[in-house]
Amino acid sequence: FSLIPETIQHRNIHRKTGFRKIESAPLTDHIRADFFLPPKSKTWDARLDKAYGHEPGVVRWFEKNLRAEDVVYDIGANMGYYGVLVNHLHHGVEFHGFEANWFVNYYQRLNRDHMGLKKSWPIIEKLVGDKDQGEFIRVDTYIRSHNGPTIFLMDVDGEEVTVLRGAPELIRSGKATFLIEVHPKDLADRGKTVDEVMAFFPKEQYALSYLPALREAGSVWSETISAADCTEEFFLLAAPLSKPRY
């Protein structure tokens, strides 16, 4: 089995695992979408069972702010939930799904192809970081041969600092709004801090907002965040002052 090429191994595993399609899942009060996922996924079953079941404050932000001309980068795209969402808000919006996990990428491809979006939804099966080497790529490097993002979404489980170190040109340009899920405990495991993440976005250039309790239905964006809320996962919104969306 170890001698079989990796791609064939993956194909065989997915053939054995299979997939399941949830039809007309309620993403918001107004959007229902088909969604492909593994046969057993209790977490996602719960999230797709009701409107705003996944990161409600972020979903509502996209409802309010996404434009048809936006280019969305999702670093840590997983199965492509946000790709499905943004393309139901504006069909054909350019979405770049960065996901290094070959297993979940299978489902991202199913979700993309089901919507007929191969051209506008590239899937980048690489690790995003602060170097261009092997399986790693820097955001700034990728942008040189692709349209740059106007919305930069990220969920990388403690590698926030590493990814942002690879995007200094994008940050300085002020062309993108950043939506970053910050993982304080995972950062600490890597010897990093929340303050290091914040430091990438100077107040002279970016307005910062915070979404604590990011999975709770009543969570709302705020211009401040308590020390206690900074110890648990939260979303950071860094909006360039030069291009306000509000």
Short mmCIF file of C-alpha atoms in Angstrom, two decimals:
data_model
loop_
_atom_site.label_atom_id
_atom_site.label_comp_id
_atom_site.label_asym_id
_atom_site.label_seq_id
_atom_site.Cartn_x
_atom_site.Cartn_y
_atom_site.Cartn_z
CA PHE A 1 0.00 0.00 0.00
CA SER A 2 2.85 2.40 0.79
CA LEU A 3 4.16 2.00 -2.78
CA ILE A 4 0.93 3.25 -4.33
CA PRO A 5 1.27 6.89 -5.50
CA GLU A 6 -0.13 9.29 -2.94
CA THR A 7 -2.93 10.57 -5.19
CA ILE A 8 -4.16 7.04 -5.81
CA GLN A 9 -4.03 6.32 -2.09
CA HIS A 10 -6.17 9.38 -1.49
CA ARG A 11 -8.63 8.38 -4.20
CA ASN A 12 -8.98 4.91 -2.73
CA ILE A 13 -9.56 6.31 0.76
CA HIS A 14 -12.24 8.67 -0.48
CA ARG A 15 -13.87 5.87 -2.46
CA LYS A 16 -14.12 3.83 0.74
CA THR A 17 -15.18 6.78 2.89
CA GLY A 18 -17.72 8.22 0.47
CA PHE A 19 -19.66 11.41 0.97
CA ARG A 20 -23.03 12.70 2.04
CA LYS A 21 -25.01 15.61 0.60
CA ILE A 22 -27.18 17.72 2.85
CA GLU A 23 -29.78 19.25 0.57
CA SER A 24 -31.03 22.79 1.05
CA ALA A 25 -29.13 23.46 4.28
CA PRO A 26 -30.18 26.81 5.85
CA LEU A 27 -27.01 28.93 5.85
CA THR A 28 -28.91 32.16 6.63
CA ASP A 29 -32.53 33.28 6.90
CA HIS A 30 -32.57 33.73 3.13
CA ILE A 31 -30.04 31.24 1.75
CA ARG A 32 -30.36 27.50 1.45
CA ALA A 33 -27.59 25.48 -0.15
CA ASP A 34 -26.58 21.90 -0.85
CA PHE A 35 -23.46 20.89 1.03
CA PHE A 36 -21.19 17.86 0.64
CA LEU A 37 -19.41 16.44 3.67
CA PRO A 38 -18.12 13.11 5.08
CA PRO A 39 -20.70 10.45 6.01
CA LYS A 40 -20.14 11.09 9.72
CA SER A 41 -19.70 14.66 10.88
CA LYS A 42 -21.73 15.54 13.98
CA THR A 43 -20.14 18.96 14.30
CA TRP A 44 -21.11 20.02 10.80
CA ASP A 45 -24.52 18.36 11.06
CA ALA A 46 -25.25 20.71 13.97
CA ARG A 47 -23.87 23.75 12.15
CA LEU A 48 -25.90 23.08 9.00
CA ASP A 49 -29.11 22.27 10.85
CA LYS A 50 -30.13 25.91 11.37
CA ALA A 51 -29.59 29.34 9.87
CA TYR A 52 -26.39 31.03 11.12
CA GLY A 53 -25.32 27.75 12.70
CA HIS A 54 -21.68 28.37 11.80
CA GLU A 55 -19.87 31.49 13.09
CA PRO A 56 -23.03 33.66 12.94
CA GLY A 57 -21.28 37.01 13.38
CA VAL A 58 -18.98 36.33 10.43
CA VAL A 59 -21.80 35.04 8.23
CA ARG A 60 -23.83 38.18 8.95
CA TRP A 61 -20.78 40.32 8.14
CA PHE A 62 -20.59 38.70 4.70
CA GLU A 63 -24.33 39.20 4.20
CA LYS A 64 -23.94 42.90 4.87
CA ASN A 65 -20.61 43.65 3.23
CA LEU A 66 -19.81 41.25 0.37
CA ARG A 67 -19.76 42.83 -3.09
CA ALA A 68 -20.01 41.11 -6.44
CA GLU A 69 -16.57 42.45 -7.42
CA ASP A 70 -14.82 41.16 -4.29
CA VAL A 71 -11.98 38.65 -4.37
CA VAL A 72 -12.06 36.39 -1.31
CA TYR A 73 -9.07 34.44 0.01
CA ASP A 74 -9.91 31.78 2.60
CA ILE A 75 -6.80 30.47 4.35
CA GLY A 76 -7.87 27.21 5.96
CA ALA A 77 -10.94 26.77 3.75
CA ASN A 78 -11.72 23.26 5.01
CA MET A 79 -14.70 21.87 3.04
CA GLY A 80 -15.51 25.23 1.48
CA TYR A 81 -18.36 26.51 3.65
CA TYR A 82 -17.51 30.15 2.96
CA GLY A 83 -17.02 29.46 -0.73
CA VAL A 84 -20.59 28.14 -0.84
CA LEU A 85 -21.87 31.07 1.21
CA VAL A 86 -20.27 33.88 -0.79
CA ASN A 87 -21.33 32.32 -4.09
CA HIS A 88 -24.93 32.18 -2.94
CA LEU A 89 -24.68 35.83 -1.96
CA HIS A 90 -23.08 36.73 -5.32
CA HIS A 91 -22.80 33.83 -7.74
CA GLY A 92 -19.42 33.68 -9.43
CA VAL A 93 -17.56 35.86 -6.91
CA GLU A 94 -13.85 35.02 -7.09
CA PHE A 95 -12.93 32.72 -4.19
CA HIS A 96 -9.51 31.20 -3.50
CA GLY A 97 -9.71 28.23 -1.13
CA PHE A 98 -6.35 27.51 0.53
CA GLU A 99 -6.42 24.12 2.24
CA ALA A 100 -3.47 21.78 2.74
CA ASN A 101 -5.51 18.86 4.07
CA TRP A 102 -6.08 16.52 1.12
CA PHE A 103 -8.92 14.70 2.89
CA VAL A 104 -11.19 17.71 3.39
CA ASN A 105 -10.18 19.16 0.01
CA TYR A 106 -12.11 16.32 -1.60
CA TYR A 107 -15.29 17.79 -0.12
CA GLN A 108 -14.28 21.34 -1.00
CA ARG A 109 -14.02 20.19 -4.63
CA LEU A 110 -17.41 18.49 -4.46
CA ASN A 111 -18.98 21.67 -3.12
CA ARG A 112 -17.26 23.83 -5.73
CA ASP A 113 -18.00 21.57 -8.68
CA HIS A 114 -21.63 21.15 -7.63
CA MET A 115 -22.00 24.91 -8.10
CA GLY A 116 -20.15 24.88 -11.44
CA LEU A 117 -17.40 27.22 -10.20
CA LYS A 118 -14.10 25.63 -11.29
CA LYS A 119 -12.94 28.82 -13.02
CA SER A 120 -13.74 31.28 -10.24
CA TRP A 121 -12.93 29.02 -7.27
CA PRO A 122 -9.34 27.75 -7.41
CA ILE A 123 -8.30 25.32 -4.67
CA ILE A 124 -4.72 25.74 -3.47
CA GLU A 125 -3.49 22.58 -1.77
CA LYS A 126 -0.52 24.15 0.00
CA LEU A 127 0.51 25.28 3.46
CA VAL A 128 0.48 29.07 3.72
CA GLY A 129 3.36 30.53 5.69
CA ASP A 130 6.35 32.86 5.71
CA LYS A 131 8.46 31.04 3.12
CA ASP A 132 8.25 29.64 -0.40
CA GLN A 133 9.62 26.16 -0.10
CA GLY A 134 8.26 22.70 -0.79
CA GLU A 135 4.62 22.56 0.30
CA PHE A 136 4.74 26.14 1.64
CA ILE A 137 3.78 29.35 -0.13
CA ARG A 138 3.66 32.97 0.97
CA VAL A 139 0.52 35.02 0.36
CA ASP A 140 2.52 37.81 -1.30
CA THR A 141 4.08 35.29 -3.68
CA TYR A 142 0.71 33.85 -4.67
CA ILE A 143 -0.71 37.33 -5.33
CA ARG A 144 1.99 38.07 -7.92
CA SER A 145 0.35 35.64 -10.33
CA HIS A 146 -3.30 35.99 -9.23
CA ASN A 147 -5.83 38.65 -8.38
CA GLY A 148 -5.16 39.92 -4.87
CA PRO A 149 -7.84 39.66 -2.19
CA THR A 150 -10.23 42.38 -1.11
CA ILE A 151 -11.38 40.08 1.72
CA PHE A 152 -8.86 37.89 3.54
CA LEU A 153 -10.42 35.21 5.75
CA MET A 154 -8.19 33.01 7.89
CA ASP A 155 -8.56 30.10 10.32
CA VAL A 156 -5.20 28.38 10.82
CA ASP A 157 -5.24 27.12 14.41
CA GLY A 158 -2.34 29.08 15.88
CA GLU A 159 -0.31 29.78 12.73
CA GLU A 160 -1.71 33.31 12.37
CA VAL A 161 1.64 35.02 12.89
CA THR A 162 3.40 32.76 10.40
CA VAL A 163 0.82 33.43 7.67
CA LEU A 164 0.82 37.20 8.23
CA ARG A 165 4.63 37.28 8.08
CA GLY A 166 4.25 36.06 4.53
CA ALA A 167 1.90 38.91 3.58
CA PRO A 168 3.66 42.23 4.40
CA GLU A 169 3.03 43.68 0.93
CA LEU A 170 -0.68 42.91 1.09
CA ILE A 171 -0.99 44.39 4.59
CA ARG A 172 0.87 47.58 3.61
CA SER A 173 -1.25 48.00 0.47
CA GLY A 174 -4.46 48.53 2.46
CA LYS A 175 -6.44 46.76 -0.26
CA ALA A 176 -7.91 43.94 1.84
CA THR A 177 -10.20 43.63 4.82
CA PHE A 178 -8.91 40.91 7.15
CA LEU A 179 -11.17 38.50 9.05
CA ILE A 180 -8.90 36.42 11.27
CA GLU A 181 -9.91 33.72 13.70
CA VAL A 182 -7.40 34.12 16.53
CA HIS A 183 -6.50 31.06 18.61
CA PRO A 184 -4.80 32.30 21.81
CA LYS A 185 -4.05 28.87 23.27
CA ASP A 186 -2.66 27.50 20.00
CA LEU A 187 -0.57 30.64 19.59
CA ALA A 188 0.85 30.15 23.09
CA ASP A 189 1.76 26.56 22.24
CA ARG A 190 3.92 28.01 19.45
CA GLY A 191 5.47 30.69 21.62
CA LYS A 192 3.35 33.44 20.04
CA THR A 193 0.85 35.92 21.46
CA VAL A 194 -2.37 37.67 20.52
CA ASP A 195 -0.50 41.00 20.66
CA GLU A 196 1.81 39.78 17.89
CA VAL A 197 -1.21 39.24 15.66
CA MET A 198 -2.62 42.69 16.44
CA ALA A 199 0.73 44.34 15.74
CA PHE A 200 0.47 43.56 12.03
CA PHE A 201 -2.34 46.13 11.73
CA PRO A 202 -1.25 49.65 12.83
CA LYS A 203 -4.07 51.90 14.04
CA GLU A 204 -2.97 54.57 11.58
CA GLN A 205 -3.97 52.26 8.74
CA TYR A 206 -6.57 49.83 10.11
CA ALA A 207 -9.70 49.98 12.26
CA LEU A 208 -9.93 46.92 14.50
CA SER A 209 -13.09 45.17 15.67
CA TYR A 210 -13.52 41.98 17.65
CA LEU A 211 -16.02 39.13 17.78
CA PRO A 212 -15.76 37.15 21.02
CA ALA A 213 -17.86 34.04 21.64
CA LEU A 214 -17.72 33.59 17.88
CA ARG A 215 -19.98 30.52 17.75
CA GLU A 216 -22.79 31.94 19.87
CA ALA A 217 -25.94 33.20 18.16
CA GLY A 218 -25.90 36.50 20.03
CA SER A 219 -22.26 37.35 19.40
CA VAL A 220 -21.69 40.89 18.08
CA TRP A 221 -18.72 42.85 16.78
CA SER A 222 -17.17 45.34 19.20
CA GLU A 223 -14.40 47.94 19.06
CA THR A 224 -12.97 46.56 22.31
CA ILE A 225 -12.30 43.13 23.74
CA SER A 226 -11.79 42.11 27.37
CA ALA A 227 -8.70 40.36 28.66
CA ALA A 228 -10.86 37.34 29.49
CA ASP A 229 -12.25 37.11 25.96
CA CYS A 230 -8.68 37.27 24.61
CA THR A 231 -7.95 33.92 26.24
CA GLU A 232 -10.49 32.08 24.04
CA GLU A 233 -10.93 31.94 20.28
CA PHE A 234 -12.26 35.15 18.74
CA PHE A 235 -12.41 36.88 15.38
CA LEU A 236 -10.36 39.96 14.58
CA LEU A 237 -11.61 42.30 11.86
CA ALA A 238 -8.95 44.64 10.47
CA ALA A 239 -10.54 47.07 8.03
CA PRO A 240 -8.33 49.47 6.04
CA LEU A 241 -9.20 53.08 6.80
CA SER A 242 -8.58 53.97 3.17
CA LYS A 243 -11.35 51.66 1.90
CA PRO A 244 -14.24 51.57 4.39
CA ARG A 245 -17.06 49.13 3.67
CA TYR A 246 -19.64 50.73 5.94
#
